[in-house]
CSV table of C-alpha atoms and ligand atoms in Angstrom, one decimal:
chain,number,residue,atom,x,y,z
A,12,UNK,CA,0.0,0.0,0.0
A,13,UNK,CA,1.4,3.2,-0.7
A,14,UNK,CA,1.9,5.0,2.4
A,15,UNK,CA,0.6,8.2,3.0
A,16,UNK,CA,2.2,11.9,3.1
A,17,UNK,CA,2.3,13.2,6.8
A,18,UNK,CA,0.0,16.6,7.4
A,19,UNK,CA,-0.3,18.5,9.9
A,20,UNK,CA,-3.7,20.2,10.8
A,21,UNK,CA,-4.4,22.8,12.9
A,22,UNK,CA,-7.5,23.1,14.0
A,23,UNK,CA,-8.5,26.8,15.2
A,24,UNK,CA,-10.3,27.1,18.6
A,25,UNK,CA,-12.4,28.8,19.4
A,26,UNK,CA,-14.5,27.3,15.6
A,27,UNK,CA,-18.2,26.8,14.6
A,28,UNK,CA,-21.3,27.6,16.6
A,29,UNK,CA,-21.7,30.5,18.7
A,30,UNK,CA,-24.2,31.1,21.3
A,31,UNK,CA,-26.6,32.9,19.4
A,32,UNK,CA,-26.8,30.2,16.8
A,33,UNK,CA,-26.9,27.3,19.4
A,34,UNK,CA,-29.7,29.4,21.0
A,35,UNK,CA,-31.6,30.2,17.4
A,36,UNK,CA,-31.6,26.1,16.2
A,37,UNK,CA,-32.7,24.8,19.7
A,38,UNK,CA,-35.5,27.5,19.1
A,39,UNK,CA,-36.4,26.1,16.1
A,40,UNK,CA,-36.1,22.6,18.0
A,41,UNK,CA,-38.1,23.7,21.1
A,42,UNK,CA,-41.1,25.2,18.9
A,43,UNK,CA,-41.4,22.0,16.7
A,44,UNK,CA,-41.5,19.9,20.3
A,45,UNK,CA,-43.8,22.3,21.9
A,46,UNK,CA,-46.5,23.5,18.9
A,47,UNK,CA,-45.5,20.2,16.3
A,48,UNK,CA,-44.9,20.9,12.8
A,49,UNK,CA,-45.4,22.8,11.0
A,50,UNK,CA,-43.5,25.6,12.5
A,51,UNK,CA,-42.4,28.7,9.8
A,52,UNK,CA,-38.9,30.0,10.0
A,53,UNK,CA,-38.6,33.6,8.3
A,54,UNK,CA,-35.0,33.2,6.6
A,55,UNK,CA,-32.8,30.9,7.3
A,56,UNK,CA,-32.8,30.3,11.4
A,57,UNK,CA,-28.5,30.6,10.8
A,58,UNK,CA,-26.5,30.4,7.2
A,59,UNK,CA,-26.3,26.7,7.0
A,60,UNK,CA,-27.7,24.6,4.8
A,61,UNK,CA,-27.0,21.5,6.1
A,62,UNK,CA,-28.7,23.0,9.7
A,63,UNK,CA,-31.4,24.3,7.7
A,64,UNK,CA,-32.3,21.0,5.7
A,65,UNK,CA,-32.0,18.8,9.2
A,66,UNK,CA,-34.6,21.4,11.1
A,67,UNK,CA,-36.6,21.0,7.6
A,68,UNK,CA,-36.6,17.0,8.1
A,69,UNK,CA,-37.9,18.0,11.6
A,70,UNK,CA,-41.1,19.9,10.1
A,71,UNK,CA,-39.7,23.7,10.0
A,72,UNK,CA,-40.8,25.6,6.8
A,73,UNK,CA,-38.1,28.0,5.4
A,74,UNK,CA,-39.4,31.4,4.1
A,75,UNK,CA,-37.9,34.9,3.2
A,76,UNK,CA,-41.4,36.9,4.5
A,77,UNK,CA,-44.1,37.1,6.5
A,78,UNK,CA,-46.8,37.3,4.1
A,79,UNK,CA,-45.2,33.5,3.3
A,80,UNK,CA,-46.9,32.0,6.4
A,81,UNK,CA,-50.6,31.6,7.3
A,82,UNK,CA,-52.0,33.0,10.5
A,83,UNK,CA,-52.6,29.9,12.6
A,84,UNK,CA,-49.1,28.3,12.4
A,85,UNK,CA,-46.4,29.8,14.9
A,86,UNK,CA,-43.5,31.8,13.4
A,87,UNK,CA,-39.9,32.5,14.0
A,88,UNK,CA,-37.6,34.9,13.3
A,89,UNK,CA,-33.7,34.2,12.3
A,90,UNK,CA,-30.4,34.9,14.5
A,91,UNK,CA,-30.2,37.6,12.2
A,92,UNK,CA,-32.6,40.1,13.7
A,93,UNK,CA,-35.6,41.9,11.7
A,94,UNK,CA,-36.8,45.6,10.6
A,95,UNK,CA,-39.5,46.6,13.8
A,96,UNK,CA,-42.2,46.3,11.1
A,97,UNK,CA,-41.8,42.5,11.3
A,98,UNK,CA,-42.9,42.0,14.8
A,99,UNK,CA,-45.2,44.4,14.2
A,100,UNK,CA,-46.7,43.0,10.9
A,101,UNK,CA,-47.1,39.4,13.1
A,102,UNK,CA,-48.9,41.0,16.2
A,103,UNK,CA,-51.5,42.9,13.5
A,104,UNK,CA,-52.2,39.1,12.5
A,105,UNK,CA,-52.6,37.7,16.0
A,106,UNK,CA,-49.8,35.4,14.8
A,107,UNK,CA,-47.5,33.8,17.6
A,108,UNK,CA,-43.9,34.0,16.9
A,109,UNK,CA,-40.8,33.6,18.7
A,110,UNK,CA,-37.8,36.3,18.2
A,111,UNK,CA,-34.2,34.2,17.5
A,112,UNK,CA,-32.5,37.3,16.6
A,113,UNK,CA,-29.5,37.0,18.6
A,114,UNK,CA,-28.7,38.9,21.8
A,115,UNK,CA,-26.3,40.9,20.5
A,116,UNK,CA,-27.6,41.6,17.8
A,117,UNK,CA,-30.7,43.2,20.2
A,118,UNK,CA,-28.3,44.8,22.1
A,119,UNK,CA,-27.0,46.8,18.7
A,120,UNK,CA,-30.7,47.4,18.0
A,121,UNK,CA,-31.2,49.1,21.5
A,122,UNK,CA,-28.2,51.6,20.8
A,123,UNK,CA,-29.9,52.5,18.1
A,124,UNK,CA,-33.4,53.5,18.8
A,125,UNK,CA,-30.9,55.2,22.2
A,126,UNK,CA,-29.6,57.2,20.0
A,127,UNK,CA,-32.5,58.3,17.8
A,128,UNK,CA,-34.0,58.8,21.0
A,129,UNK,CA,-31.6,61.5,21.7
A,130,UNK,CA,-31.4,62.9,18.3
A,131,UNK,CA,-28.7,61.6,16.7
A,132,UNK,CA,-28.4,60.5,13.1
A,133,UNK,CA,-27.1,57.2,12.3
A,134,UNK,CA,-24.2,56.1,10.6
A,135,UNK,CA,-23.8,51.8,10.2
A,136,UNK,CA,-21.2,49.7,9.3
A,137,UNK,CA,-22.1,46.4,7.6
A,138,UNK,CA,-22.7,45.1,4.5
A,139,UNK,CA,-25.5,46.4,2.5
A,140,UNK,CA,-28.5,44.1,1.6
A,141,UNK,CA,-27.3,41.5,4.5
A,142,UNK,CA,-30.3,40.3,6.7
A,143,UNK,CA,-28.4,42.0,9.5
A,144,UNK,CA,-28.1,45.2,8.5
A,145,UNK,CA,-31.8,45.3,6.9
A,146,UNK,CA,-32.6,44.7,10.6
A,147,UNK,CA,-31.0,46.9,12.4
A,148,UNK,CA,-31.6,49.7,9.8
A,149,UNK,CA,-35.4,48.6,10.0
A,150,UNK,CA,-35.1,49.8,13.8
A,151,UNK,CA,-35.2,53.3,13.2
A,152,UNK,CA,-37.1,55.7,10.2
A,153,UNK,CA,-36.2,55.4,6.6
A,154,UNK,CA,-33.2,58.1,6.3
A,155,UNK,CA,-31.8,58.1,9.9
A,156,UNK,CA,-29.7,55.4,9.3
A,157,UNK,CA,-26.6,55.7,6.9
A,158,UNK,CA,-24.9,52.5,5.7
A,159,UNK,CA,-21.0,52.6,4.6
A,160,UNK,CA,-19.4,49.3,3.8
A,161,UNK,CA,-15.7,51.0,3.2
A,162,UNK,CA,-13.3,53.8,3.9
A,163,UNK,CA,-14.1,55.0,0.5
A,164,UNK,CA,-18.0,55.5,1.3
A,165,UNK,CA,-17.3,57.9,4.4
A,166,UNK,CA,-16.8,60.7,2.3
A,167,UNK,CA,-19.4,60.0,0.3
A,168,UNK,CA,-22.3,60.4,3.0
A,169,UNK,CA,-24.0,63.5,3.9
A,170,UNK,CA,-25.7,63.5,7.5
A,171,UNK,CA,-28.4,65.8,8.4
A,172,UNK,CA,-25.8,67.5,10.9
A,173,UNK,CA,-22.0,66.4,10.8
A,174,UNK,CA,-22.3,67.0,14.9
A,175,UNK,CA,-24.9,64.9,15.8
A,176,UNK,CA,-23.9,61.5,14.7
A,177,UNK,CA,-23.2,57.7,15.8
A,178,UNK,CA,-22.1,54.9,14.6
A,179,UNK,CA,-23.5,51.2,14.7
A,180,UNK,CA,-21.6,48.4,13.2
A,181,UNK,CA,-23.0,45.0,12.3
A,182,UNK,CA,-21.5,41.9,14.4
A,183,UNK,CA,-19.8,39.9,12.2
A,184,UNK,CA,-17.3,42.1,10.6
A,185,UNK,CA,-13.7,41.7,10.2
A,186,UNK,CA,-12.2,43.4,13.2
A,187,UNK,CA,-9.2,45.2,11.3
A,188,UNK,CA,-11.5,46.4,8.2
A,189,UNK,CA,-13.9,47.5,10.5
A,190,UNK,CA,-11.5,49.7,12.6
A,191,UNK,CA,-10.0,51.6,10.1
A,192,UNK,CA,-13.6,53.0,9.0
A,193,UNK,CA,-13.9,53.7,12.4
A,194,UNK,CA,-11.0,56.0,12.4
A,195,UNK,CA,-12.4,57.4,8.9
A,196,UNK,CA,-15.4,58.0,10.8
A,197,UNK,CA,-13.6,60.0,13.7
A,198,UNK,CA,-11.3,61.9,11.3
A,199,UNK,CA,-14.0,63.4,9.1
A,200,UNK,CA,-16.7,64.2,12.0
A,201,UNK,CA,-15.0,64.3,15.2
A,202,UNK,CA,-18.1,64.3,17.5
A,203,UNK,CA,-19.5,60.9,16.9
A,204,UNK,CA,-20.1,58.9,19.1
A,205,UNK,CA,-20.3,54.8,19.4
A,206,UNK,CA,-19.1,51.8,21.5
A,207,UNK,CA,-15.8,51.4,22.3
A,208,UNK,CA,-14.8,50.0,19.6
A,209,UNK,CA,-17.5,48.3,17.5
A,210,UNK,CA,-20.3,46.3,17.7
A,211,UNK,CA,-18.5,42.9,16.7
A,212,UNK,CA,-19.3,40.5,18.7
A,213,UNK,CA,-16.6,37.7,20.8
A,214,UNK,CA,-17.4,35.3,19.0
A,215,UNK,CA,-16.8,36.9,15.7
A,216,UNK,CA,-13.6,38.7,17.3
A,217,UNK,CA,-12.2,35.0,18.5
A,218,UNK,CA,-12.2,33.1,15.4
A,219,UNK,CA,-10.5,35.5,13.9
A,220,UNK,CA,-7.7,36.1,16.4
A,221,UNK,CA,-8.0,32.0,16.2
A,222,UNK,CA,-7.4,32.5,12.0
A,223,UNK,CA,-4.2,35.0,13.0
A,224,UNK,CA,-2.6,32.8,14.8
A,225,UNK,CA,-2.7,29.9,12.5
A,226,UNK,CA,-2.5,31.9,9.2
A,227,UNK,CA,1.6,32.3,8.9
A,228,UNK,CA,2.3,28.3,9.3
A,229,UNK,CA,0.1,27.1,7.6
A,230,UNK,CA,0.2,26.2,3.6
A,231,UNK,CA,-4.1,26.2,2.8
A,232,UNK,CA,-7.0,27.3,5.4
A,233,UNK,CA,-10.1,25.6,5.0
A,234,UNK,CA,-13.0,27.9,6.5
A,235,UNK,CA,-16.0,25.6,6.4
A,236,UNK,CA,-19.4,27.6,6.2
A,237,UNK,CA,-22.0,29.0,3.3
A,238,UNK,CA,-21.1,31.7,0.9
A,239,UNK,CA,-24.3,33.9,2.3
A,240,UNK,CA,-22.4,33.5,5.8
A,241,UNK,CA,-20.6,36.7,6.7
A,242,UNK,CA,-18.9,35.5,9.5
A,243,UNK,CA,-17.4,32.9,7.5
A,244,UNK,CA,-16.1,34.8,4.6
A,245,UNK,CA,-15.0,37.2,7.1
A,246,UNK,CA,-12.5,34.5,8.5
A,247,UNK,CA,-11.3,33.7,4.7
A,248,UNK,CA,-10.1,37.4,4.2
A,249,UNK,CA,-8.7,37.3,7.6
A,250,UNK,CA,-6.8,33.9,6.2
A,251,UNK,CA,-5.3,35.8,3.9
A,252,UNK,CA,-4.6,38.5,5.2
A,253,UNK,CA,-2.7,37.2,7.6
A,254,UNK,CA,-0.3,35.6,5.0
A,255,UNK,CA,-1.9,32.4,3.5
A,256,UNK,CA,-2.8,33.0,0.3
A,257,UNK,CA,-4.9,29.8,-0.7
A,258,UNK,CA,-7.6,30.1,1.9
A,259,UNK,CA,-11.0,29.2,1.0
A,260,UNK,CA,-14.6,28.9,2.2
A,261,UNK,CA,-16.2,25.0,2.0
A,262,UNK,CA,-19.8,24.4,2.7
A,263,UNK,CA,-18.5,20.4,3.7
A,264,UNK,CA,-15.7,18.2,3.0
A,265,UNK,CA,-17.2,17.4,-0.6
A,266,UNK,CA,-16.3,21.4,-1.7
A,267,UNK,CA,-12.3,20.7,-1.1
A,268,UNK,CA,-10.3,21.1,-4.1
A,269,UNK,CA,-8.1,18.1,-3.6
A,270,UNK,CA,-5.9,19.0,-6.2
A,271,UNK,CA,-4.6,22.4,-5.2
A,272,UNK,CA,-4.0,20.6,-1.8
A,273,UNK,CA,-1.4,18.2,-3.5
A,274,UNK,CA,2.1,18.8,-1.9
A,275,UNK,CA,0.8,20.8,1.2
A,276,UNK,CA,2.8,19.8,4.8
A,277,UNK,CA,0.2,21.6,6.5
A,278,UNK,CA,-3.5,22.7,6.5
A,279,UNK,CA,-5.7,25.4,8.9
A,280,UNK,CA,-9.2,24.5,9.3
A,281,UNK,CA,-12.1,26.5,11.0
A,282,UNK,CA,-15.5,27.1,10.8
A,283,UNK,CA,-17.4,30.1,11.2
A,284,UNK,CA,-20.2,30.4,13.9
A,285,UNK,CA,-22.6,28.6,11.3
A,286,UNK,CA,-21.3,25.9,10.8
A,287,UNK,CA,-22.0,22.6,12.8
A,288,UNK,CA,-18.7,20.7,14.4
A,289,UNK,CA,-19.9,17.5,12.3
A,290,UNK,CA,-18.8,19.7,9.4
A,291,UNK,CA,-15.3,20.2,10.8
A,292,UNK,CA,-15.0,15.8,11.5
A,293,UNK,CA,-16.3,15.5,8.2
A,294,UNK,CA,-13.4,17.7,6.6
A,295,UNK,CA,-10.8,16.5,9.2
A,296,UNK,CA,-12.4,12.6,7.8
A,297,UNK,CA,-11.3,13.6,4.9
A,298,UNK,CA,-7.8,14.4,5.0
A,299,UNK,CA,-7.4,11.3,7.5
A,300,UNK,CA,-8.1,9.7,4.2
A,301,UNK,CA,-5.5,10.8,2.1
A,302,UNK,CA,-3.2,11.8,4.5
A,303,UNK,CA,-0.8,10.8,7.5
A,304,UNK,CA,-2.6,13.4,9.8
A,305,UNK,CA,-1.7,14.9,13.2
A,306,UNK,CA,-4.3,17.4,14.6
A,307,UNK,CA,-2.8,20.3,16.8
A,308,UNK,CA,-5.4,22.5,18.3
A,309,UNK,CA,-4.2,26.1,18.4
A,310,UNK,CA,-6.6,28.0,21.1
A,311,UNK,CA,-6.6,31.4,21.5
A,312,UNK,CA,-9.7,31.6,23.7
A,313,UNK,CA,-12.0,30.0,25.6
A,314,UNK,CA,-16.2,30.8,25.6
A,315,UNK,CA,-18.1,30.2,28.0
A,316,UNK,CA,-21.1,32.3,26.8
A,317,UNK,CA,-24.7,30.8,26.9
A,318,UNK,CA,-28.2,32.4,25.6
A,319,UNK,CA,-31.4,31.4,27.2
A,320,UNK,CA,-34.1,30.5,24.8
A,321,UNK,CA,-37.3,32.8,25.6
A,322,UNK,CA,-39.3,32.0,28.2
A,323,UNK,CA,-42.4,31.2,26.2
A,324,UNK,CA,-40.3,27.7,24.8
A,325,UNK,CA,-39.6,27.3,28.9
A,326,UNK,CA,-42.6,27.0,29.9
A,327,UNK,CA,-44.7,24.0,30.1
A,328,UNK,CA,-47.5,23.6,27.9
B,15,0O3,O1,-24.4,37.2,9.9
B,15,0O3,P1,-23.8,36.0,9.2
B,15,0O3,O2,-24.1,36.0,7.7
B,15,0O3,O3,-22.4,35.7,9.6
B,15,0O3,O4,-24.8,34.8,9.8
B,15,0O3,P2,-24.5,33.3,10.1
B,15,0O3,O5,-23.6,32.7,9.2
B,15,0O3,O6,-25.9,32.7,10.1
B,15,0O3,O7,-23.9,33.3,11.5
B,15,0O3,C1,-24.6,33.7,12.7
B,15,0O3,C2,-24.4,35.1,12.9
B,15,0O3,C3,-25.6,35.9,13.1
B,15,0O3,C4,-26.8,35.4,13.3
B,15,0O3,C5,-25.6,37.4,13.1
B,15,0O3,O8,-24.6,37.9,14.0
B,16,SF4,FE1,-24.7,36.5,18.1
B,16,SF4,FE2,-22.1,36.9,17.4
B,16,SF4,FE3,-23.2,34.6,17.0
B,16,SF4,FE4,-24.0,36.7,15.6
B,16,SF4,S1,-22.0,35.7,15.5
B,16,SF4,S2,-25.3,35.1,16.5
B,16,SF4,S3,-23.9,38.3,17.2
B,16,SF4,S4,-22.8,35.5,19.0
């Protein structure tokens, strides 16, 4: 038998699910146990299609609006987050839904109707057309929000009053791309005000510090998550970035261009905060198949955070 080349694989910690997606699928879980199918989901609950199709076995239906489900079958609403007029829209119908939007993505909602509250204009960061951002902007009036995806589009915007303005960012951004429109920001109206840094979330923050200290040893990265998955892509740029130039975004071990991994010593693999851990044995599977493999975990951080589910799925009955 011919005997394999040795690889070795390090495998980024913290990876894969977050607690806003562990908290959005056992949502989706929950409901089907407590109201049976089916239960409608408006977008997909997380960017996964292998989490959405296994909640689909279950008896969840997938839709992009609201006007997709009938009145008598309980809703829910993605980890993403929704525009007010969502919530709103379900209540009119007498409809009963469940909110998965994650925490922190509430939290950024919160700053922003605070600051609209006190009379400031709004400037976000994120990525336009991204559930996301449609939420968050959907928080506040049609014009009081102001989206900029680069450095470039900060001199392009024109506030109501360059004094009284803040900024908002969307979670899943990359951390370094994200401070230098920051500092674009600061430079061109000096009195905004934000958080301390940004809204990105740990979770988004971690796996890329986990991608940075990987990146320079390694000869390919493997991110494993869905192209509609910011999060994930984010932690491709941040792959190369950070020096490896083939780094690339697999949905599952069946995307992997074998041949462009011919000749590698050594391989990075993550997954972004959609992507199931199966995913990652799947992909690490498959290069015990072709490969002599050692696995060295590289941790950069430990989570211990944890969501509650809303109490409505807590109680009985
Ligand atoms: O926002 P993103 O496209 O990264 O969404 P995913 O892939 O479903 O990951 C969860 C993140 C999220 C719900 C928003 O922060
Ligand atoms: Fe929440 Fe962050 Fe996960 Fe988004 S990536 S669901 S903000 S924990």
């Amino acid at each position: 038998m011919e005997q394999k080349a040795p690889l070795t694989l390090y495998l980024a910690a913290p990876r894969g699910f977050c607690a806003g997606v562990d908290r959005a699928v056992k949502i989706v879980e929950m409901a089907l146990q407590k109201w049976g199918a089916p239960v409608y989901v408006r977008h997909e609950i997380v960017h996964n299609k292998f989490v959405v199709e296994g909640l689909r076995d279950k008896g969840a239906v997938f839709v992009e609006e609201l006007d997709e489900c009938p009145d008598d079958r309980p809703v829910i609403f993605s980890a993403h987050g929704v525009p007010k007029s969502v919530p709103a829209e379900a209540r009119r119908r007498e409809m009963i839904f469940v909110d998965a939007t994650c925490p922190l993505v509430s939290k950024v909602h919160v700053e922003a109707e605070r600051h609209h509250a006190a009379g400031l204009q709004m400037v976000m960061i994120g990525h336009a057309g991204h559930p996301e951002v449609l939420g968050t902007m959907g928080q506040l009036p049609e014009g009081e929000v102001l989206l900029v995806e680069t450095v470039e589009d900060v001199t392009g915007i024109a506030p109501r009053d360059p004094a009284r303005l803040a900024f908002i960012t969307q979670t899943t951004l990359s951390v370094d791309d994200t401070a230098a429109i920051v500092a674009a920001l600061q430079a061109r109206f000096p009195a905004i005000v934000g958080p301390a840094k940004e809204d990105i979330c740990y979770a988004t923050t971690n796996r890329q510090a986990a991608v940075k200290a990987i990146a320079g040893r390694i000869d390919a990265l493997l991110v494993i998550g869905a192209p509609n998955s910011s999060n994930s892509r984010r932690l491709v740029e941040v792959g190369r970035a950070a020096g490896c130039d083939y780094s690339q975004l697999v949905m599952r071990a069946d995307q992997i261009d074998w041949r462009a991994m011919q000749g590698i010593r050594s391989v990075g693999v993550t997954a972004g905060a959609s992507a199931p851990e199966v995913l990652v044995n799947e992909v690490i599977d498959a290069f015990r198949a072709r490969y002599d493999v050692t696995v060295e975990l590289v941790e950069t951080a430990r989570e211990n955070v944890e969501f509650k589910v809303p109490r409505v799925l807590r109680e009985p009955g």
